[in-house]
């Protein structure tokens, strides 16, 4: 090895020691392990709690989710409703969360064989994986009773979100980020048009900086609405394009084999970037 070779070796060793020059990949590639973990949680939820009907099986599902979260900072918030006892799950280990990440976990009634792999389990798995990683300064909210039984109204559907929004458990300034149906292989996320405009603008910036293509959806009925109604800043990221012509949505075709770790990794990259942007705005 000549002098030049020795110099190169020294620079390489110094760079390695400092962790400089290591190619960690794109923000999405960096989330690969997290995407796999999220997928594993989602599949397990579908296998072990296939029915998570609000007021009937959802309490057991809430306990299942709570058991998969770090014990510290986790609580099950059970509440009575005309359709029975519902239960949201909370997880928070920071004093002032930068945002609340929300996923519903209940399943839709009246569809034989429905396990809600993409619709409910996918983002629940993602939030469980992120909570276990423990790096984001956020609160996690798993809502029960998002699905309506007959038709969305003030008394049917979004029940867990209404309960959380009205309960005063979250500071009104804390942004609410609802994630729904973001785990299928055909990843085509969009932002609900009836979310908070400034938060949607930050979300579009986060998507652009992450390399995730996000479309604009029209008005969407989802868990962000009770929070908006209660005076929160809330948005909804949803991929409402599930199967040919959305044919797998709310059918027994919504099964774990349709899920993709890559889609969950993309969602994780987007969420991490959005939280970083929010942190810069409100340190
Ligand atoms: Zn649904």
PDB file of N, CA and C in Angstrom, residues 69-125:
ATOM      1  N   UNK A  69     -48.453  -3.391  22.820  1.00  0.00           N
ATOM      2  CA  UNK A  69     -47.803  -2.090  22.974  1.00  0.00           C
ATOM      3  C   UNK A  69     -46.919  -2.108  24.215  1.00  0.00           C
ATOM      4  N   UNK A  70     -45.911  -1.226  24.286  1.00  0.00           N
ATOM      5  CA  UNK A  70     -45.143  -1.128  25.533  1.00  0.00           C
ATOM      6  C   UNK A  70     -46.116  -0.821  26.670  1.00  0.00           C
ATOM      7  N   UNK A  71     -45.948  -1.479  27.801  1.00  0.00           N
ATOM      8  CA  UNK A  71     -46.910  -1.350  28.904  1.00  0.00           C
ATOM      9  C   UNK A  71     -47.005   0.086  29.414  1.00  0.00           C
ATOM     10  N   UNK A  72     -45.830   0.718  29.542  1.00  0.00           N
ATOM     11  CA  UNK A  72     -45.800   2.096  30.039  1.00  0.00           C
ATOM     12  C   UNK A  72     -46.470   3.023  29.022  1.00  0.00           C
ATOM     13  N   UNK A  73     -47.438   3.787  29.488  1.00  0.00           N
ATOM     14  CA  UNK A  73     -48.098   4.753  28.604  1.00  0.00           C
ATOM     15  C   UNK A  73     -49.261   4.187  27.822  1.00  0.00           C
ATOM     16  N   UNK A  74     -49.639   2.941  28.088  1.00  0.00           N
ATOM     17  CA  UNK A  74     -50.761   2.327  27.361  1.00  0.00           C
ATOM     18  C   UNK A  74     -51.970   2.217  28.282  1.00  0.00           C
ATOM     19  N   UNK A  75     -53.134   2.580  27.759  1.00  0.00           N
ATOM     20  CA  UNK A  75     -54.361   2.367  28.533  1.00  0.00           C
ATOM     21  C   UNK A  75     -55.529   2.111  27.587  1.00  0.00           C
ATOM     22  N   UNK A  76     -56.462   1.309  28.066  1.00  0.00           N
ATOM     23  CA  UNK A  76     -57.679   1.019  27.312  1.00  0.00           C
ATOM     24  C   UNK A  76     -58.777   1.896  27.886  1.00  0.00           C
ATOM     25  N   UNK A  77     -59.413   2.673  27.028  1.00  0.00           N
ATOM     26  CA  UNK A  77     -60.467   3.600  27.439  1.00  0.00           C
ATOM     27  C   UNK A  77     -61.818   3.017  27.008  1.00  0.00           C
ATOM     28  N   UNK A  78     -62.435   2.250  27.914  1.00  0.00           N
ATOM     29  CA  UNK A  78     -63.728   1.620  27.598  1.00  0.00           C
ATOM     30  C   UNK A  78     -64.859   2.582  27.923  1.00  0.00           C
ATOM     31  N   UNK A  79     -65.888   2.579  27.082  1.00  0.00           N
ATOM     32  CA  UNK A  79     -67.023   3.486  27.310  1.00  0.00           C
ATOM     33  C   UNK A  79     -68.303   2.831  26.803  1.00  0.00           C
ATOM     34  N   UNK A  80     -69.392   3.217  27.470  1.00  0.00           N
ATOM     35  CA  UNK A  80     -70.689   2.606  27.139  1.00  0.00           C
ATOM     36  C   UNK A  80     -71.373   3.352  25.997  1.00  0.00           C
ATOM     37  N   UNK A  81     -72.008   2.594  25.120  1.00  0.00           N
ATOM     38  CA  UNK A  81     -72.774   3.175  24.008  1.00  0.00           C
ATOM     39  C   UNK A  81     -74.058   2.357  23.847  1.00  0.00           C
ATOM     40  N   UNK A  82     -75.019   2.836  23.066  1.00  0.00           N
ATOM     41  CA  UNK A  82     -76.248   2.061  22.841  1.00  0.00           C
ATOM     42  C   UNK A  82     -75.983   0.688  22.213  1.00  0.00           C
ATOM     43  N   UNK A  83     -74.826   0.512  21.534  1.00  0.00           N
ATOM     44  CA  UNK A  83     -74.549  -0.799  20.921  1.00  0.00           C
ATOM     45  C   UNK A  83     -73.630  -1.653  21.794  1.00  0.00           C
ATOM     46  N   UNK A  84     -73.380  -1.211  23.021  1.00  0.00           N
ATOM     47  CA  UNK A  84     -72.552  -1.999  23.936  1.00  0.00           C
ATOM     48  C   UNK A  84     -71.300  -1.238  24.340  1.00  0.00           C
ATOM     49  N   UNK A  85     -70.394  -1.960  25.007  1.00  0.00           N
ATOM     50  CA  UNK A  85     -69.155  -1.335  25.475  1.00  0.00           C
ATOM     51  C   UNK A  85     -68.161  -1.259  24.323  1.00  0.00           C
ATOM     52  N   UNK A  86     -67.691  -0.064  24.053  1.00  0.00           N
ATOM     53  CA  UNK A  86     -66.637   0.134  23.054  1.00  0.00           C
ATOM     54  C   UNK A  86     -65.337   0.483  23.794  1.00  0.00           C
ATOM     55  N   UNK A  87     -64.205   0.344  23.120  1.00  0.00           N
ATOM     56  CA  UNK A  87     -62.931   0.604  23.798  1.00  0.00           C
ATOM     57  C   UNK A  87     -61.905   1.168  22.823  1.00  0.00           C
ATOM     58  N   UNK A  88     -61.441   2.391  23.090  1.00  0.00           N
ATOM     59  CA  UNK A  88     -60.289   2.947  22.378  1.00  0.00           C
ATOM     60  C   UNK A  88     -59.024   2.524  23.115  1.00  0.00           C
ATOM     61  N   UNK A  89     -57.924   2.488  22.411  1.00  0.00           N
ATOM     62  CA  UNK A  89     -56.632   2.221  23.056  1.00  0.00           C
ATOM     63  C   UNK A  89     -55.727   3.430  22.838  1.00  0.00           C
ATOM     64  N   UNK A  90     -55.107   3.865  23.922  1.00  0.00           N
ATOM     65  CA  UNK A  90     -54.174   5.001  23.880  1.00  0.00           C
ATOM     66  C   UNK A  90     -52.764   4.511  24.198  1.00  0.00           C
ATOM     67  N   UNK A  91     -51.800   5.135  23.537  1.00  0.00           N
ATOM     68  CA  UNK A  91     -50.416   4.912  23.948  1.00  0.00           C
ATOM     69  C   UNK A  91     -49.666   6.227  23.801  1.00  0.00           C
ATOM     70  N   UNK A  92     -49.033   6.663  24.881  1.00  0.00           N
ATOM     71  CA  UNK A  92     -48.244   7.899  24.816  1.00  0.00           C
ATOM     72  C   UNK A  92     -47.182   7.873  25.899  1.00  0.00           C
ATOM     73  N   UNK A  93     -45.948   8.120  25.500  1.00  0.00           N
ATOM     74  CA  UNK A  93     -44.855   8.140  26.477  1.00  0.00           C
ATOM     75  C   UNK A  93     -44.145   9.490  26.494  1.00  0.00           C
ATOM     76  N   UNK A  94     -44.740  10.499  25.851  1.00  0.00           N
ATOM     77  CA  UNK A  94     -44.139  11.835  25.873  1.00  0.00           C
ATOM     78  C   UNK A  94     -45.098  12.793  26.563  1.00  0.00           C
ATOM     79  N   UNK A  95     -44.537  13.832  27.182  1.00  0.00           N
ATOM     80  CA  UNK A  95     -45.374  14.758  27.945  1.00  0.00           C
ATOM     81  C   UNK A  95     -46.243  15.607  27.030  1.00  0.00           C
ATOM     82  N   UNK A  96     -45.618  16.124  25.962  1.00  0.00           N
ATOM     83  CA  UNK A  96     -46.376  16.955  25.008  1.00  0.00           C
ATOM     84  C   UNK A  96     -46.238  16.368  23.613  1.00  0.00           C
ATOM     85  N   UNK A  97     -47.157  15.493  23.225  1.00  0.00           N
ATOM     86  CA  UNK A  97     -47.045  14.887  21.897  1.00  0.00           C
ATOM     87  C   UNK A  97     -47.148  15.931  20.777  1.00  0.00           C
ATOM     88  N   UNK A  98     -46.332  15.737  19.746  1.00  0.00           N
ATOM     89  CA  UNK A  98     -46.325  16.658  18.606  1.00  0.00           C
ATOM     90  C   UNK A  98     -47.599  16.477  17.773  1.00  0.00           C
ATOM     91  N   UNK A  99     -48.160  15.274  17.805  1.00  0.00           N
ATOM     92  CA  UNK A  99     -49.388  14.976  17.060  1.00  0.00           C
ATOM     93  C   UNK A  99     -49.981  13.697  17.639  1.00  0.00           C
ATOM     94  N   UNK A 100     -51.215  13.414  17.243  1.00  0.00           N
ATOM     95  CA  UNK A 100     -51.828  12.124  17.585  1.00  0.00           C
ATOM     96  C   UNK A 100     -52.001  11.349  16.279  1.00  0.00           C
ATOM     97  N   UNK A 101     -51.450  10.156  16.228  1.00  0.00           N
ATOM     98  CA  UNK A 101     -51.651   9.269  15.073  1.00  0.00           C
ATOM     99  C   UNK A 101     -52.845   8.375  15.392  1.00  0.00           C
ATOM    100  N   UNK A 102     -53.780   8.288  14.449  1.00  0.00           N
ATOM    101  CA  UNK A 102     -55.038   7.580  14.701  1.00  0.00           C
ATOM    102  C   UNK A 102     -55.253   6.478  13.661  1.00  0.00           C
ATOM    103  N   UNK A 103     -55.635   5.303  14.136  1.00  0.00           N
ATOM    104  CA  UNK A 103     -56.077   4.222  13.246  1.00  0.00           C
ATOM    105  C   UNK A 103     -57.267   3.534  13.896  1.00  0.00           C
ATOM    106  N   UNK A 104     -58.286   3.253  13.106  1.00  0.00           N
ATOM    107  CA  UNK A 104     -59.382   2.448  13.672  1.00  0.00           C
ATOM    108  C   UNK A 104     -59.003   0.979  13.556  1.00  0.00           C
ATOM    109  N   UNK A 105     -59.551   0.167  14.455  1.00  0.00           N
ATOM    110  CA  UNK A 105     -59.218  -1.259  14.421  1.00  0.00           C
ATOM    111  C   UNK A 105     -60.443  -2.149  14.287  1.00  0.00           C
ATOM    112  N   UNK A 106     -61.639  -1.572  14.395  1.00  0.00           N
ATOM    113  CA  UNK A 106     -62.870  -2.384  14.335  1.00  0.00           C
ATOM    114  C   UNK A 106     -63.146  -2.864  12.918  1.00  0.00           C
ATOM    115  N   UNK A 107     -64.006  -3.877  12.821  1.00  0.00           N
ATOM    116  CA  UNK A 107     -64.395  -4.399  11.507  1.00  0.00           C
ATOM    117  C   UNK A 107     -65.849  -4.040  11.211  1.00  0.00           C
ATOM    118  N   UNK A 108     -66.160  -4.037   9.937  1.00  0.00           N
ATOM    119  CA  UNK A 108     -67.510  -3.690   9.469  1.00  0.00           C
ATOM    120  C   UNK A 108     -68.464  -4.862   9.695  1.00  0.00           C
ATOM    121  N   UNK A 109     -69.657  -4.529  10.172  1.00  0.00           N
ATOM    122  CA  UNK A 109     -70.665  -5.572  10.430  1.00  0.00           C
ATOM    123  C   UNK A 109     -71.373  -5.984   9.137  1.00  0.00           C
ATOM    124  N   UNK A 110     -71.917  -7.186   9.159  1.00  0.00           N
ATOM    125  CA  UNK A 110     -72.802  -7.625   8.075  1.00  0.00           C
ATOM    126  C   UNK A 110     -72.110  -8.146   6.833  1.00  0.00           C
ATOM    127  N   UNK A 111     -70.789  -8.413   6.920  1.00  0.00           N
ATOM    128  CA  UNK A 111     -70.067  -8.960   5.763  1.00  0.00           C
ATOM    129  C   UNK A 111     -69.438 -10.282   6.207  1.00  0.00           C
ATOM    130  N   UNK A 112     -70.045 -11.413   5.870  1.00  0.00           N
ATOM    131  CA  UNK A 112     -69.492 -12.701   6.318  1.00  0.00           C
ATOM    132  C   UNK A 112     -68.036 -12.869   5.882  1.00  0.00           C
ATOM    133  N   UNK A 113     -67.182 -13.271   6.811  1.00  0.00           N
ATOM    134  CA  UNK A 113     -65.776 -13.525   6.489  1.00  0.00           C
ATOM    135  C   UNK A 113     -64.912 -12.281   6.442  1.00  0.00           C
ATOM    136  N   UNK A 114     -65.465 -11.135   6.798  1.00  0.00           N
ATOM    137  CA  UNK A 114     -64.696  -9.880   6.713  1.00  0.00           C
ATOM    138  C   UNK A 114     -63.698  -9.778   7.863  1.00  0.00           C
ATOM    139  N   UNK A 115     -62.409  -9.585   7.536  1.00  0.00           N
ATOM    140  CA  UNK A 115     -61.385  -9.440   8.580  1.00  0.00           C
ATOM    141  C   UNK A 115     -60.724  -8.056   8.563  1.00  0.00           C
ATOM    142  N   UNK A 116     -61.069  -7.230   7.583  1.00  0.00           N
ATOM    143  CA  UNK A 116     -60.538  -5.864   7.547  1.00  0.00           C
ATOM    144  C   UNK A 116     -59.025  -5.796   7.557  1.00  0.00           C
ATOM    145  N   UNK A 117     -58.366  -6.535   6.653  1.00  0.00           N
ATOM    146  CA  UNK A 117     -56.895  -6.551   6.630  1.00  0.00           C
ATOM    147  C   UNK A 117     -56.344  -5.183   6.269  1.00  0.00           C
ATOM    148  N   UNK A 118     -56.861  -4.609   5.194  1.00  0.00           N
ATOM    149  CA  UNK A 118     -56.419  -3.266   4.802  1.00  0.00           C
ATOM    150  C   UNK A 118     -57.199  -2.208   5.567  1.00  0.00           C
ATOM    151  N   UNK A 119     -58.493  -2.439   5.699  1.00  0.00           N
ATOM    152  CA  UNK A 119     -59.406  -1.489   6.333  1.00  0.00           C
ATOM    153  C   UNK A 119     -59.443  -1.751   7.849  1.00  0.00           C
ATOM    154  N   UNK A 120     -58.500  -1.211   8.555  1.00  0.00           N
ATOM    155  CA  UNK A 120     -58.462  -1.365  10.017  1.00  0.00           C
ATOM    156  C   UNK A 120     -57.168  -1.985  10.506  1.00  0.00           C
ATOM    157  N   UNK A 121     -56.841  -3.188  10.021  1.00  0.00           N
ATOM    158  CA  UNK A 121     -55.665  -3.891  10.560  1.00  0.00           C
ATOM    159  C   UNK A 121     -54.344  -3.287  10.067  1.00  0.00           C
ATOM    160  N   UNK A 122     -54.297  -2.844   8.803  1.00  0.00           N
ATOM    161  CA  UNK A 122     -53.008  -2.415   8.241  1.00  0.00           C
ATOM    162  C   UNK A 122     -52.422  -1.228   9.014  1.00  0.00           C
ATOM    163  N   UNK A 123     -53.212  -0.178   9.204  1.00  0.00           N
ATOM    164  CA  UNK A 123     -52.683   0.996   9.904  1.00  0.00           C
ATOM    165  C   UNK A 123     -52.577   0.746  11.410  1.00  0.00           C
ATOM    166  N   UNK A 124     -53.408  -0.166  11.927  1.00  0.00           N
ATOM    167  CA  UNK A 124     -53.251  -0.554  13.334  1.00  0.00           C
ATOM    168  C   UNK A 124     -51.888  -1.217  13.524  1.00  0.00           C
ATOM    169  N   UNK A 125     -51.532  -2.107  12.603  1.00  0.00           N
ATOM    170  CA  UNK A 125     -50.211  -2.753  12.646  1.00  0.00           C
ATOM    171  C   UNK A 125     -49.091  -1.734  12.544  1.00  0.00           C
TER     172      UNK A 125
END
